[in-house]
Amino acid sequence: MPRLLDPARAVTATAYLHIDLDVIDPSEAVANGYAVPGGLSIADVAALANEVAAGFALPAIAFTAWDPSADPGSRIPAAVITILDAILDAVQPVSG
């Protein structure tokens, strides 16, 4: 993953991280009616988000498209916390 981010790092130090929750495989958590089998694992999304957070300043982060009625087990909130933990693990404190 780090090499995939190199071209972006060459032109900017900041990124807007937007995570569509329906990329998560529904066997782990169902964000909405658009989620399809074969999606990314929660761990994969967390790892990707960690890589972005480690390489860029993140002035904004968005998690989108959660429909609670499509998530009867309410697993998406825990998935978001896992992903946020991975992001925060990579964020450097801002001094000033």
Coordinates of C-alpha atoms in Angstrom, one line a residue:
M1 CA 0.0 0.0 0.0
P2 CA 2.7 2.6 0.8
R3 CA 3.9 2.6 -2.9
L4 CA 0.3 3.2 -4.0
L5 CA 0.3 6.4 -2.0
D6 CA 3.7 7.7 -3.2
P7 CA 2.3 9.7 -6.2
A8 CA -0.2 11.5 -4.0
R9 CA 2.5 12.2 -1.4
A10 CA 4.6 13.8 -4.1
V11 CA 1.9 16.5 -4.6
T12 CA 0.2 16.9 -1.2
A13 CA 0.6 16.5 2.5
T14 CA -3.1 16.4 3.3
A15 CA -5.9 14.1 2.4
Y16 CA -9.6 13.8 2.9
L17 CA -10.4 10.3 4.0
H18 CA -13.8 9.1 2.9
I19 CA -14.9 5.6 3.8
D20 CA -18.0 4.1 2.2
L21 CA -19.0 1.5 4.8
D22 CA -20.7 -0.7 2.2
V23 CA -17.2 -1.9 1.0
I24 CA -17.2 -4.1 4.1
D25 CA -18.1 -7.7 3.4
P26 CA -21.6 -8.3 4.7
S27 CA -20.4 -11.5 6.5
E28 CA -18.7 -9.1 8.9
A29 CA -21.1 -6.2 9.0
V30 CA -23.9 -4.9 6.8
A31 CA -23.8 -1.1 6.2
N32 CA -26.7 -0.8 3.8
G33 CA -28.6 -2.5 1.0
Y34 CA -25.7 -2.0 -1.4
A35 CA -23.2 -4.2 0.4
V36 CA -22.3 -7.3 -1.6
P37 CA -20.4 -10.5 -0.7
G38 CA -16.7 -10.4 -1.4
G39 CA -16.1 -7.0 0.1
L40 CA -13.1 -6.0 2.3
S41 CA -12.8 -7.2 5.8
I42 CA -13.0 -4.7 8.6
A43 CA -9.3 -5.4 9.3
D44 CA -8.5 -4.6 5.6
V45 CA -10.4 -1.3 5.8
A46 CA -8.7 -0.4 9.1
A47 CA -5.2 -1.2 7.6
L48 CA -5.8 0.9 4.5
A49 CA -7.1 3.8 6.7
N50 CA -4.1 3.5 8.9
E51 CA -1.8 3.7 5.9
V52 CA -3.5 6.9 4.7
A53 CA -3.4 8.4 8.2
A54 CA 0.3 7.6 8.5
G55 CA 1.1 9.3 5.2
F56 CA -1.0 12.4 5.3
A57 CA -2.5 15.0 7.6
L58 CA -6.2 14.4 7.7
P59 CA -8.2 17.6 8.1
A60 CA -11.4 15.6 7.6
I61 CA -12.7 12.0 7.7
A62 CA -16.1 10.7 6.6
F63 CA -17.8 7.4 7.2
T64 CA -20.8 7.2 4.9
A65 CA -23.9 5.2 4.0
W66 CA -24.8 3.4 7.2
D67 CA -28.5 2.4 7.2
P68 CA -29.2 1.1 10.7
S69 CA -32.3 -0.8 9.4
A70 CA -29.9 -2.9 7.2
D71 CA -27.7 -3.7 10.1
P72 CA -29.9 -5.8 12.4
G73 CA -26.9 -6.9 14.5
S74 CA -25.6 -3.3 14.8
R75 CA -22.1 -4.4 13.8
I76 CA -21.2 -1.3 11.9
P77 CA -20.7 1.0 14.9
A78 CA -18.1 -1.4 16.2
A79 CA -16.5 -1.6 12.8
V80 CA -16.2 2.2 12.7
I81 CA -14.6 2.2 16.1
T82 CA -12.1 -0.4 14.9
I83 CA -11.3 1.7 11.8
L84 CA -11.0 4.9 13.9
D85 CA -8.6 3.2 16.3
A86 CA -6.4 2.3 13.4
I87 CA -6.5 5.9 12.1
L88 CA -5.7 7.3 15.5
D89 CA -2.8 4.8 15.9
A90 CA -1.2 6.5 12.9
V91 CA -1.9 10.1 13.7
Q92 CA 0.9 12.2 15.0
P93 CA 0.2 14.8 17.6
V94 CA 0.1 18.4 16.4
S95 CA 2.4 20.7 18.3
G96 CA 1.8 24.4 18.5

